[in-house]
MMTF fields as JSON, N, C-alpha, C and O atoms, coordinates in Angstrom:
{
  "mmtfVersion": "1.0.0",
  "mmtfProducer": "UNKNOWN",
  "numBonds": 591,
  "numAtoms": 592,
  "numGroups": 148,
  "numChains": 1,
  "numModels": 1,
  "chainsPerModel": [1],
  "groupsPerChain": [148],
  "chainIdList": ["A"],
  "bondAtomList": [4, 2, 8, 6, 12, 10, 16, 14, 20, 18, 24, 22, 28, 26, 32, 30, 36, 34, 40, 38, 44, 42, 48, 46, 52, 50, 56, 54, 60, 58, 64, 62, 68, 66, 72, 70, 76, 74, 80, 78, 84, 82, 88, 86, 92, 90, 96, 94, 100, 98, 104, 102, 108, 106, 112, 110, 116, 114, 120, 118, 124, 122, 128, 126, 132, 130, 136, 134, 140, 138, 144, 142, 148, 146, 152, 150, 156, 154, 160, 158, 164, 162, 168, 166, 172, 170, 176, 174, 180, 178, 184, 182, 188, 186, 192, 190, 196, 194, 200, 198, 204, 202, 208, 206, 212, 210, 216, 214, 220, 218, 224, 222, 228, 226, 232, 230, 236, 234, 240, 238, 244, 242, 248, 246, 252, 250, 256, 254, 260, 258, 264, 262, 268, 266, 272, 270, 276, 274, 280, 278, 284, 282, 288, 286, 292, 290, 296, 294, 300, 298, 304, 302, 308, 306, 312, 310, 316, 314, 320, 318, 324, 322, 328, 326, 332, 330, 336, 334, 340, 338, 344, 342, 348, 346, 352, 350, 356, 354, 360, 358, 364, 362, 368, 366, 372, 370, 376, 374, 380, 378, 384, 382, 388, 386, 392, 390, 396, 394, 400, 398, 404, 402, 408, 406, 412, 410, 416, 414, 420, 418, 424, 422, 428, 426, 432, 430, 436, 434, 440, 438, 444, 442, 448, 446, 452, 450, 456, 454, 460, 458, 464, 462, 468, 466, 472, 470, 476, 474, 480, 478, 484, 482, 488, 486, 492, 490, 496, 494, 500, 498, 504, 502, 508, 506, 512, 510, 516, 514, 520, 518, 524, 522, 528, 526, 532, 530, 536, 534, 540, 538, 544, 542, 548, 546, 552, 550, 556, 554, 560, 558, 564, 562, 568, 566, 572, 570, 576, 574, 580, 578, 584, 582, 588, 586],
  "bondOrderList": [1, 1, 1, 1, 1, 1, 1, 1, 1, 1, 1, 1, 1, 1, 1, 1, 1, 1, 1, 1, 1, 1, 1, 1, 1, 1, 1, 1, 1, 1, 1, 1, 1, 1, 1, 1, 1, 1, 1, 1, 1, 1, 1, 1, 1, 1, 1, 1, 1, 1, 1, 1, 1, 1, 1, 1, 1, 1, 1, 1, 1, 1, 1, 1, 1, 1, 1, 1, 1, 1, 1, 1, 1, 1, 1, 1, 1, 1, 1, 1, 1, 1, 1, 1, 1, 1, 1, 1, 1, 1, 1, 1, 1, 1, 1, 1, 1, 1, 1, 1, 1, 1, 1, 1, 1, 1, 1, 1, 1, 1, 1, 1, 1, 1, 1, 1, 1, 1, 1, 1, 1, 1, 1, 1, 1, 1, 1, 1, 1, 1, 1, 1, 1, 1, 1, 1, 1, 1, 1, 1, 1, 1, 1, 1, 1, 1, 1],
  "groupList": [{"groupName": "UNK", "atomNameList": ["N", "CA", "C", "O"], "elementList": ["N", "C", "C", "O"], "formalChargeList": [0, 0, 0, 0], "bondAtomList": [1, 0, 2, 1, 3, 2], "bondOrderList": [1, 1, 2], "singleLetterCode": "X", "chemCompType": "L-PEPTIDE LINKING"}],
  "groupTypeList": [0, 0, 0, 0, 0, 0, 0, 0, 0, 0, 0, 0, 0, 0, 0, 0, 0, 0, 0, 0, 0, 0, 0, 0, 0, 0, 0, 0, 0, 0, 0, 0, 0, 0, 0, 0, 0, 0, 0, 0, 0, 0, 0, 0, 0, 0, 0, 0, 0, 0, 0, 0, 0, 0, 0, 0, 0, 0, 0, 0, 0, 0, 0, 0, 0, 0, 0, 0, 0, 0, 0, 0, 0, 0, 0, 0, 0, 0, 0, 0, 0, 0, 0, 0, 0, 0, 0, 0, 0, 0, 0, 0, 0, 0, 0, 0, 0, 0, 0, 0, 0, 0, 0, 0, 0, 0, 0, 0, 0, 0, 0, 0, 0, 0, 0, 0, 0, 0, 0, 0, 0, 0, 0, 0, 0, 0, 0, 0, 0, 0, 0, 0, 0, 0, 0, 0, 0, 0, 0, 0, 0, 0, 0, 0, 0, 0, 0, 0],
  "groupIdList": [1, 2, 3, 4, 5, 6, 7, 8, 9, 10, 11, 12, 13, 14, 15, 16, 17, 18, 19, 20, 21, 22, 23, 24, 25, 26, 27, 28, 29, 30, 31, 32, 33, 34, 35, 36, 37, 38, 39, 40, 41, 42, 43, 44, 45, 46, 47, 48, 49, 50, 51, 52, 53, 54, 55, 56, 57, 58, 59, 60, 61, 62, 63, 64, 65, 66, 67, 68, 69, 70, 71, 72, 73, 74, 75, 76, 77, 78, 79, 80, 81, 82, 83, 84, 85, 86, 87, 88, 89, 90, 91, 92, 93, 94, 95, 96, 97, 98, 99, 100, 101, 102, 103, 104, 105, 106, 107, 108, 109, 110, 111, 112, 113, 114, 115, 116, 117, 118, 119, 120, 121, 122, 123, 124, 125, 126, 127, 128, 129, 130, 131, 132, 133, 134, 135, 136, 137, 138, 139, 140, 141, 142, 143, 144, 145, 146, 147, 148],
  "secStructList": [7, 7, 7, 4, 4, 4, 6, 6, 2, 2, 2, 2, 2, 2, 2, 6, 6, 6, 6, 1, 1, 1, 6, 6, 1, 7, 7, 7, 1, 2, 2, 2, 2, 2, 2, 2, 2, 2, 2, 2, 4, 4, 4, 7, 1, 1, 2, 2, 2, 2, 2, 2, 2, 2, 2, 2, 2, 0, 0, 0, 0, 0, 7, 7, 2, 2, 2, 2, 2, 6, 7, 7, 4, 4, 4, 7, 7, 5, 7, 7, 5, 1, 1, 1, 1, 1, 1, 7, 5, 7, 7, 5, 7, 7, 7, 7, 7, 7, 1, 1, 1, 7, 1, 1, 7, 7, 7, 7, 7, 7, 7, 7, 7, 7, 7, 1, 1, 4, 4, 4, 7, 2, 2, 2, 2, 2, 2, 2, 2, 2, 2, 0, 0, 0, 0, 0, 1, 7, 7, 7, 7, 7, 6, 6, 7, 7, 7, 7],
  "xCoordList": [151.505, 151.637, 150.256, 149.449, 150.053, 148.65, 149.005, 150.121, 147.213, 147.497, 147.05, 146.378, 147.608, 147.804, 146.035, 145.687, 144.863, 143.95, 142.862, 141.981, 144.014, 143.441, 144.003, 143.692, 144.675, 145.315, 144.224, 143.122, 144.263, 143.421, 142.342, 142.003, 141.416, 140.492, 140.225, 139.246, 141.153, 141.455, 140.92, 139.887, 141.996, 142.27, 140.662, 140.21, 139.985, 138.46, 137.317, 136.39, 137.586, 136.811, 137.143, 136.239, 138.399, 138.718, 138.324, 137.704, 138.372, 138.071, 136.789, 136.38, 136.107, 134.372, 133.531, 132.54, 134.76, 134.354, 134.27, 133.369, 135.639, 135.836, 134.996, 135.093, 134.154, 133.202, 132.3, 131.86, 131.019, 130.045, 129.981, 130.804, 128.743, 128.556, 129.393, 129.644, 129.491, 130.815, 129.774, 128.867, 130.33, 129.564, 130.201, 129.971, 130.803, 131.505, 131.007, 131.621, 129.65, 128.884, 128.377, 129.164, 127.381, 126.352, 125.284, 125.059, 124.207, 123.339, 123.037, 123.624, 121.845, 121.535, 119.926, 119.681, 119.128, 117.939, 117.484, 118.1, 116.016, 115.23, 114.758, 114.788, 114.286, 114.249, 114.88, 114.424, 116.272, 117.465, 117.58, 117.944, 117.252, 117.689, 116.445, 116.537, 115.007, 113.974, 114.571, 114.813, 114.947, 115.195, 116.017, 115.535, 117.25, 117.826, 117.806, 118.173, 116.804, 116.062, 115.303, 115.251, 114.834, 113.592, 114.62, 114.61, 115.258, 115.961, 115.867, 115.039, 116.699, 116.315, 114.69, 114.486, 113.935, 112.524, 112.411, 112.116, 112.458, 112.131, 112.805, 112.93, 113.476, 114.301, 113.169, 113.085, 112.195, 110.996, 111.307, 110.533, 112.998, 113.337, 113.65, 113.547, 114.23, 114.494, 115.56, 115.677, 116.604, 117.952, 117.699, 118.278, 116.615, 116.508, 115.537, 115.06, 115.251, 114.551, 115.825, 115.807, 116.643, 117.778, 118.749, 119.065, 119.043, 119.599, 119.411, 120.283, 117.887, 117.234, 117.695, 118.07, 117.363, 117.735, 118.779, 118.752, 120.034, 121.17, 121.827, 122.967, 120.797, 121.161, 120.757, 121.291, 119.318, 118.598, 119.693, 119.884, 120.458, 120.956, 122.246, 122.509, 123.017, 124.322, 123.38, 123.529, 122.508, 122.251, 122.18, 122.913, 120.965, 120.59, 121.303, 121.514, 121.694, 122.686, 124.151, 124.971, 124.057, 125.615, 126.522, 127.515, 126.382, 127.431, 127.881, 127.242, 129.214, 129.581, 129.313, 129.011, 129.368, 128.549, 129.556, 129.157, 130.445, 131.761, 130.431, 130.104, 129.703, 129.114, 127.682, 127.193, 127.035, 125.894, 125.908, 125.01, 126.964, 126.504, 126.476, 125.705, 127.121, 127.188, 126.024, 125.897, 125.032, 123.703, 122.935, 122.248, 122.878, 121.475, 120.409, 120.636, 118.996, 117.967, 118.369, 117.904, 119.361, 119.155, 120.175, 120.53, 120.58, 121.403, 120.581, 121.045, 119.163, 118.225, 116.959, 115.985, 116.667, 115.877, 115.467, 116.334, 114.098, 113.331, 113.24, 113.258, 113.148, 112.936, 112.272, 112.578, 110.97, 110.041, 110.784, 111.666, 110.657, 111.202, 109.859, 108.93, 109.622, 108.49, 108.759, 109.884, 107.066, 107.023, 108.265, 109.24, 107.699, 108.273, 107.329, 107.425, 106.201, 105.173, 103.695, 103.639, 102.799, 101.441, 101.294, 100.39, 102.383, 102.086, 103.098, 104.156, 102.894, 104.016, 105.112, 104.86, 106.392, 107.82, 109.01, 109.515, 109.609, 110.198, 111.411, 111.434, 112.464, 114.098, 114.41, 114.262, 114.806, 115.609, 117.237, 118.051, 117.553, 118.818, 119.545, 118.967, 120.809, 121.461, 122.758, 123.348, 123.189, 124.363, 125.274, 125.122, 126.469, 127.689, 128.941, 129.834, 128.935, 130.195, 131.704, 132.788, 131.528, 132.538, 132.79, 131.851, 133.783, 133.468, 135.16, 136.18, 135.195, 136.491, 137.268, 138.405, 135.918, 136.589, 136.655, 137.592, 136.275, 136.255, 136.793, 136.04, 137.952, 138.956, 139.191, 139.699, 138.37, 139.044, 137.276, 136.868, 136.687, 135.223, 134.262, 133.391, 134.72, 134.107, 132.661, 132.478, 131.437, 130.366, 129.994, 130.718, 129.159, 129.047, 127.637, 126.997, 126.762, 125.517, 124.943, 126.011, 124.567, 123.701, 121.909, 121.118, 121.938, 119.882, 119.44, 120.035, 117.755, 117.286, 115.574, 114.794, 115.502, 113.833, 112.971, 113.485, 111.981, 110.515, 110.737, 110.899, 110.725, 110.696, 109.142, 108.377, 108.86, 107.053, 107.31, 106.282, 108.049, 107.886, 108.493, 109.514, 107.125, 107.175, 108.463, 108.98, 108.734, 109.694, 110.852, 111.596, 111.293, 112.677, 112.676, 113.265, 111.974, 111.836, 113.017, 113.293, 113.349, 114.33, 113.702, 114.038, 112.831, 111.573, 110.762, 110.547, 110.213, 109.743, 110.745, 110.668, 111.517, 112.746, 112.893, 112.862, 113.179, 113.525, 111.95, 111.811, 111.302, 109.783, 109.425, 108.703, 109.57, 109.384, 110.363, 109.833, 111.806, 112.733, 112.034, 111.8, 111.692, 111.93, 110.385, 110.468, 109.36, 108.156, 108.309, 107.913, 108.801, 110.056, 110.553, 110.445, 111.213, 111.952, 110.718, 110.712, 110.182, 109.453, 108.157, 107.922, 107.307, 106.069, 106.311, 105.782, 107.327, 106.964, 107.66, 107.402, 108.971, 110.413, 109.26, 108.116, 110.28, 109.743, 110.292, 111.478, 109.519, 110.189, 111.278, 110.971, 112.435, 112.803, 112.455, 111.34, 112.724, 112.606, 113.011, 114.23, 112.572, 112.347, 112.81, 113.262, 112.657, 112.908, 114.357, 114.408, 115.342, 116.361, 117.181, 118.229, 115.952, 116.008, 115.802, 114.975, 116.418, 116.037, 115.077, 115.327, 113.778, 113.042, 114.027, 114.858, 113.497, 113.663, 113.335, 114.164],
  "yCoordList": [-48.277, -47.336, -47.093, -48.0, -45.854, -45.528, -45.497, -45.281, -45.897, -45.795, -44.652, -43.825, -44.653, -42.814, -42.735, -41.834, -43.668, -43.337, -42.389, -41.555, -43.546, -42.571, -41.346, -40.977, -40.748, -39.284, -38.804, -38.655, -38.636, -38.273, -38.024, -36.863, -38.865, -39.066, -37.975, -37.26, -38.1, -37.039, -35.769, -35.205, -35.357, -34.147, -33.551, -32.49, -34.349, -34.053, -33.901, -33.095, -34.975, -34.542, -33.536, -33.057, -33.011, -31.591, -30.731, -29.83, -30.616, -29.453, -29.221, -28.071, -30.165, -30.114, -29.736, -29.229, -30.402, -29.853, -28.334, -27.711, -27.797, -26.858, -25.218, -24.009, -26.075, -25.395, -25.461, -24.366, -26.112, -25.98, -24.8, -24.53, -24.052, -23.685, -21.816, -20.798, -22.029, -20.893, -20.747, -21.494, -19.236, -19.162, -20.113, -19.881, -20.931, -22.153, -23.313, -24.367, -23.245, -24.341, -24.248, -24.722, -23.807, -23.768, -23.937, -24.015, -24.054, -24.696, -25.93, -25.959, -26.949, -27.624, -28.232, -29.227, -27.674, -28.1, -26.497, -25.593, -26.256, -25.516, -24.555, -23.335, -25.755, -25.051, -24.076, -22.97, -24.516, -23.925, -22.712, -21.653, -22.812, -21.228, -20.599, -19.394, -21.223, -20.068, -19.35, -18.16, -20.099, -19.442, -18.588, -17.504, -18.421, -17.038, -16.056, -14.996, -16.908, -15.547, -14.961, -13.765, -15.177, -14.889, -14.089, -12.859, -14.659, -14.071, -12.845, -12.29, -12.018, -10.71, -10.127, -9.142, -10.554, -10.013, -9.979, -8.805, -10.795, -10.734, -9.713, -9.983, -8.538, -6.96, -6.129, -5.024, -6.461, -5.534, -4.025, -3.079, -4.187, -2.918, -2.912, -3.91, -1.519, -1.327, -2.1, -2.675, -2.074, -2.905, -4.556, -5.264, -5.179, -6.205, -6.462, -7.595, -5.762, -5.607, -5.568, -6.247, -5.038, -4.799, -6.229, -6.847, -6.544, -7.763, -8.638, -9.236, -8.852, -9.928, -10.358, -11.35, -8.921, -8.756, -9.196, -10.368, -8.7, -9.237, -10.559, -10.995, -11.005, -12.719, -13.734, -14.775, -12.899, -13.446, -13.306, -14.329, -12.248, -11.651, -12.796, -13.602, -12.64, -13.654, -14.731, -15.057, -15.588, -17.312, -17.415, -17.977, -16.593, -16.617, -16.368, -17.197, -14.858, -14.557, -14.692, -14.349, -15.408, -15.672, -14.987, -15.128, -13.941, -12.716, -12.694, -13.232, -11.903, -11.564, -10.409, -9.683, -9.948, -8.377, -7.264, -6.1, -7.451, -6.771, -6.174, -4.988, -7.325, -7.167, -6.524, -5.887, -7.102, -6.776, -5.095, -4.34, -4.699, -3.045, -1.867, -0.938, -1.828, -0.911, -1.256, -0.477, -2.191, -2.332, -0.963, -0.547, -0.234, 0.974, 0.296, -0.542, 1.092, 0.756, 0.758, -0.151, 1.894, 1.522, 0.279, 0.373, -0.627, -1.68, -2.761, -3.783, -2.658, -3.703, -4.105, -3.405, -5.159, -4.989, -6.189, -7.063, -6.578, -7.701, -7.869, -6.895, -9.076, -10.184, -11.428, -12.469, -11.039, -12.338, -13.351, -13.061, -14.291, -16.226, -16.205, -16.003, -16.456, -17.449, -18.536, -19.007, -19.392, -20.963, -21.562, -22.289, -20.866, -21.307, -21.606, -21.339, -22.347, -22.868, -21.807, -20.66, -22.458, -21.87, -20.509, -19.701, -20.423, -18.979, -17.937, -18.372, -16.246, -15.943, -15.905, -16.119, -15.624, -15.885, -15.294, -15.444, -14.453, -13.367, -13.785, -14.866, -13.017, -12.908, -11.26, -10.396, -11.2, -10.208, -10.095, -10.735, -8.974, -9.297, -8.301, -7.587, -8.334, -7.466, -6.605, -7.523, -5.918, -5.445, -5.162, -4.361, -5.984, -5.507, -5.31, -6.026, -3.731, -3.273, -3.375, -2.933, -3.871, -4.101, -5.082, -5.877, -5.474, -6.228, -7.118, -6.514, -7.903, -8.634, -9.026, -8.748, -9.999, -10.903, -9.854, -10.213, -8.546, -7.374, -6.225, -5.307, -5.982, -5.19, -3.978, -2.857, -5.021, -3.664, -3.12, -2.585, -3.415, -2.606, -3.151, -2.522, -4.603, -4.947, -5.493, -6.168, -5.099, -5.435, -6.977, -7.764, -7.712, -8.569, -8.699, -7.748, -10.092, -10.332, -10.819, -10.889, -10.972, -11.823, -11.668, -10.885, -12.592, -13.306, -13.973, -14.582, -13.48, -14.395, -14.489, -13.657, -15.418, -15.452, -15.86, -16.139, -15.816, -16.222, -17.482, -18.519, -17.255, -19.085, -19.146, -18.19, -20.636, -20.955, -20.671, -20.04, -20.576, -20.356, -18.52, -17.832, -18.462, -16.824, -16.175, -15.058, -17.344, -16.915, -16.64, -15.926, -17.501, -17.283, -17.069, -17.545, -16.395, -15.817, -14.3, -13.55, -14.397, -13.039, -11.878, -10.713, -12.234, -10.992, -10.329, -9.125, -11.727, -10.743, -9.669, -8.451, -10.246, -9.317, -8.305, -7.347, -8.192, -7.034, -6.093, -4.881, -6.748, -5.986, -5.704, -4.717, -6.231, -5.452, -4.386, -3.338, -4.297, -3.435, -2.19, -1.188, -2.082, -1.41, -0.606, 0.585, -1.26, -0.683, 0.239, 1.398, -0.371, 0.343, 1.915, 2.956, 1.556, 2.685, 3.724, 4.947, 3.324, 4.112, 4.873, 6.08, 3.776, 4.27, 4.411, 5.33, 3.391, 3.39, 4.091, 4.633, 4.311, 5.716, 6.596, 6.506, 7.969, 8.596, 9.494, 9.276, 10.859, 11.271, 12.36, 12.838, 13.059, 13.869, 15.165, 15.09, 15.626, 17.422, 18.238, 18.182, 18.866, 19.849, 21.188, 21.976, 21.346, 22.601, 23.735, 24.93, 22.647, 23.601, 24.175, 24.799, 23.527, 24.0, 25.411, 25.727, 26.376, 27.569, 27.095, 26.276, 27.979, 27.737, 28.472, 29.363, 27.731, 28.553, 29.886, 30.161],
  "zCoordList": [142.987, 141.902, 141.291, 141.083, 141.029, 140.769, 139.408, 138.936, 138.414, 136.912, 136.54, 137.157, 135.118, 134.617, 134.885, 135.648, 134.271, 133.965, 135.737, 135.944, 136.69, 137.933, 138.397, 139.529, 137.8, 137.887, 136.881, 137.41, 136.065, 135.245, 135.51, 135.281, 136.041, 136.391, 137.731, 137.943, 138.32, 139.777, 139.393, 139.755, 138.433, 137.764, 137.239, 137.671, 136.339, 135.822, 136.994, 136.93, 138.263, 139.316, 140.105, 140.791, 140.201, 140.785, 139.885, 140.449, 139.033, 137.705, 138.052, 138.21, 138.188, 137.819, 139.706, 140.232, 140.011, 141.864, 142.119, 142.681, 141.472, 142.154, 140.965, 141.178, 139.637, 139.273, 139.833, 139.48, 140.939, 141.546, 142.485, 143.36, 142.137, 142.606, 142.026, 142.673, 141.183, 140.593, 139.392, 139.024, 138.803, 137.222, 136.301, 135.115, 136.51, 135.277, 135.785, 135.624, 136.565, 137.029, 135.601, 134.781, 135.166, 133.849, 134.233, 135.441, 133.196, 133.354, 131.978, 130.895, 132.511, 131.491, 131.381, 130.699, 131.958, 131.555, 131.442, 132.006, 130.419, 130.202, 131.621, 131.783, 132.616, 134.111, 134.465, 134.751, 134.47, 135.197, 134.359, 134.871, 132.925, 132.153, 132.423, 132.659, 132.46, 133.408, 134.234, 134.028, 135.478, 136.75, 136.439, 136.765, 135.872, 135.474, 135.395, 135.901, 133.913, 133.573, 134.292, 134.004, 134.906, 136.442, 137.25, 137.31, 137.694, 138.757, 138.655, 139.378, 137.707, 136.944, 137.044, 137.753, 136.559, 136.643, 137.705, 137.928, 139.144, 140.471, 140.731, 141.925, 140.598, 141.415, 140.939, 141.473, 139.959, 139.988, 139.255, 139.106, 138.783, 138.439, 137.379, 136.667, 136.88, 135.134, 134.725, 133.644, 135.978, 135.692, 135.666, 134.842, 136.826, 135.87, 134.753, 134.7, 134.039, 132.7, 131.834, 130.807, 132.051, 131.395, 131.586, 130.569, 132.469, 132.933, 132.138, 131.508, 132.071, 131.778, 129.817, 129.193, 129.519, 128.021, 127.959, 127.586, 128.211, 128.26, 128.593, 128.435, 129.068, 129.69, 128.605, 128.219, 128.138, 126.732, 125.688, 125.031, 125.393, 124.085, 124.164, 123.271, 125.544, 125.087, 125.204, 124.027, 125.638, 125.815, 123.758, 122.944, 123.618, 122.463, 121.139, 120.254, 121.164, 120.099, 119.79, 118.939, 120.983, 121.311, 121.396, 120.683, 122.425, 122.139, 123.725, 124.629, 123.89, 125.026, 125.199, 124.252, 126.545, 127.371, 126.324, 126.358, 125.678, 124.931, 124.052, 124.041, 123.281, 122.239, 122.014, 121.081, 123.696, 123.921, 124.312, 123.94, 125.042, 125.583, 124.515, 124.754, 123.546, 122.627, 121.894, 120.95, 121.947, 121.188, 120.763, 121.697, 119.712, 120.188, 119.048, 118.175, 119.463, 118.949, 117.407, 116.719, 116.692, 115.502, 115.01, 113.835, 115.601, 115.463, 115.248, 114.741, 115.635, 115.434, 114.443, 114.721, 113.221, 112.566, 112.4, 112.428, 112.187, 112.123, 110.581, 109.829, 110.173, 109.261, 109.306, 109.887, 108.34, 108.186, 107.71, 106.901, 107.973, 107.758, 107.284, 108.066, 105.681, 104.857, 105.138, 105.301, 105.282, 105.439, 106.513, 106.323, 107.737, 108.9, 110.017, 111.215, 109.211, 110.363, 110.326, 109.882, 110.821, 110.725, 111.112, 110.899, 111.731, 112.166, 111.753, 111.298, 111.866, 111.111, 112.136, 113.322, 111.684, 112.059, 111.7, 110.587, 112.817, 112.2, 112.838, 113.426, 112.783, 113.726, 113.785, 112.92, 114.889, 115.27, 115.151, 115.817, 113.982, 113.49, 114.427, 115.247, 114.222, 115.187, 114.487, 113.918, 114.33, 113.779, 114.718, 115.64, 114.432, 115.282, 115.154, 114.702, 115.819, 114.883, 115.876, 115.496, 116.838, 118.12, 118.766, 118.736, 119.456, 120.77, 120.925, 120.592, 121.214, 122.07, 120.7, 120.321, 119.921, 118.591, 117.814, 117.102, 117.317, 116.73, 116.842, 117.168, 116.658, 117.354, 116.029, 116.077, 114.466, 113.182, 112.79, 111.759, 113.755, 113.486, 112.255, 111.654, 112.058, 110.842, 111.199, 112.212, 110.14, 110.292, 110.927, 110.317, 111.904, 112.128, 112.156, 111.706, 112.773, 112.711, 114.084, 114.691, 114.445, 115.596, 115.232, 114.706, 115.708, 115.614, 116.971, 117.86, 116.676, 117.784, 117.286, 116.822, 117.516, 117.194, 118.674, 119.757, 118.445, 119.444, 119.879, 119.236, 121.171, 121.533, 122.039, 122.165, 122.314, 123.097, 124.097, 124.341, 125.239, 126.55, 126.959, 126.978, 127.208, 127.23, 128.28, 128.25, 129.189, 130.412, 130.11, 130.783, 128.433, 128.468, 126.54, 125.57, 126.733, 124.974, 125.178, 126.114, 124.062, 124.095, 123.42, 123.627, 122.654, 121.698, 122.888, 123.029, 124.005, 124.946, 125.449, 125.288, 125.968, 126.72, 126.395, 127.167, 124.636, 123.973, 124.047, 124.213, 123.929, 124.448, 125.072, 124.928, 126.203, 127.764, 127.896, 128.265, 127.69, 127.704, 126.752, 127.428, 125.432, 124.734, 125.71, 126.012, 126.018, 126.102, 127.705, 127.831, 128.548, 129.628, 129.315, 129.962, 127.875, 127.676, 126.805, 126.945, 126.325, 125.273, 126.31, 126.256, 127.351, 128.145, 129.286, 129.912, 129.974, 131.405, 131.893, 132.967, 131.09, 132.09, 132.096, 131.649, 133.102, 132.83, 131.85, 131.6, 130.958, 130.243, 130.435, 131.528, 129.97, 129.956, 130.784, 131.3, 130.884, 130.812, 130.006, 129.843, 129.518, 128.266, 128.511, 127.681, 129.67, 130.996, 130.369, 130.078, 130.377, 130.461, 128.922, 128.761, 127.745, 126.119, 126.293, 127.149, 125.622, 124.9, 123.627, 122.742, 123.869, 122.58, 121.008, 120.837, 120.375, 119.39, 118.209, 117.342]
}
């Protein structure tokens, strides 16, 4: 007769087996959330510039993709943190008016500040993205306006 504690026990090593290797693997060292984030930058393209943001925005702000896609530029505004170290120190606030947990449209918040390791900072992210969109697209066409 087997004891309850080795059923149990069964049960937690199948659970955790049959997450390897699956997105409910995780991660848990600093490394492993580099490489991620990398992964994205290595397609060399706008989408992973975009990716990348988004991988930053849920690790960091804690949001699901529900919350992250309806983001627009004017949803976003920075705030100095006084006496937060020698140097200055800001956060990126977020306004959110949607998403899974938000179904009656009520105002919500998300944040993220500067981390030291440039690879998996989310300010870069949002900076490379925004500078993407602002210099490196290309622009519009103007072409098919009637002047006024």
């Amino acid at each position: 007769m087997r004891s309850p504690s080795f059923s149990s026990n069964c049960q937690t090593l199948c659970s955790l087996w049959l997450r390897i290797g699956s997105l409910q693997d995780g991660y848990t060292t600093s490394a492993e959330l580099r490489n991620i984030f990398n992964s994205a930058l290595q397609r060399r393209t706008a989408a992973g510039l975009r990716d990348r943001l988004a991988m930053c925005l849920g690790h960091y702000a804690l949001l699901r993709s529900s919350n992250i896609l309806p983001i627009e530029l004017a949803d976003l505004s920075a705030v100095d943190l006084d006496n937060e170290g020698p140097s200055p120190c800001f956060a990126v606030i977020l306004i959110l008016r949607e998403g899974k947990t938000n179904q009656e449209a009520r105002i919500e918040y998300g944040s993220f500040t500067r981390s030291r390791d440039p690879e998996t900072c989310a300010v870069g992210a949002l900076a490379f993205w925004l500078f993407y969109q602002c210099v490196a697209a290309p622009l519009p066409s103007w072409r098919f306006f009637a002047p006024c």
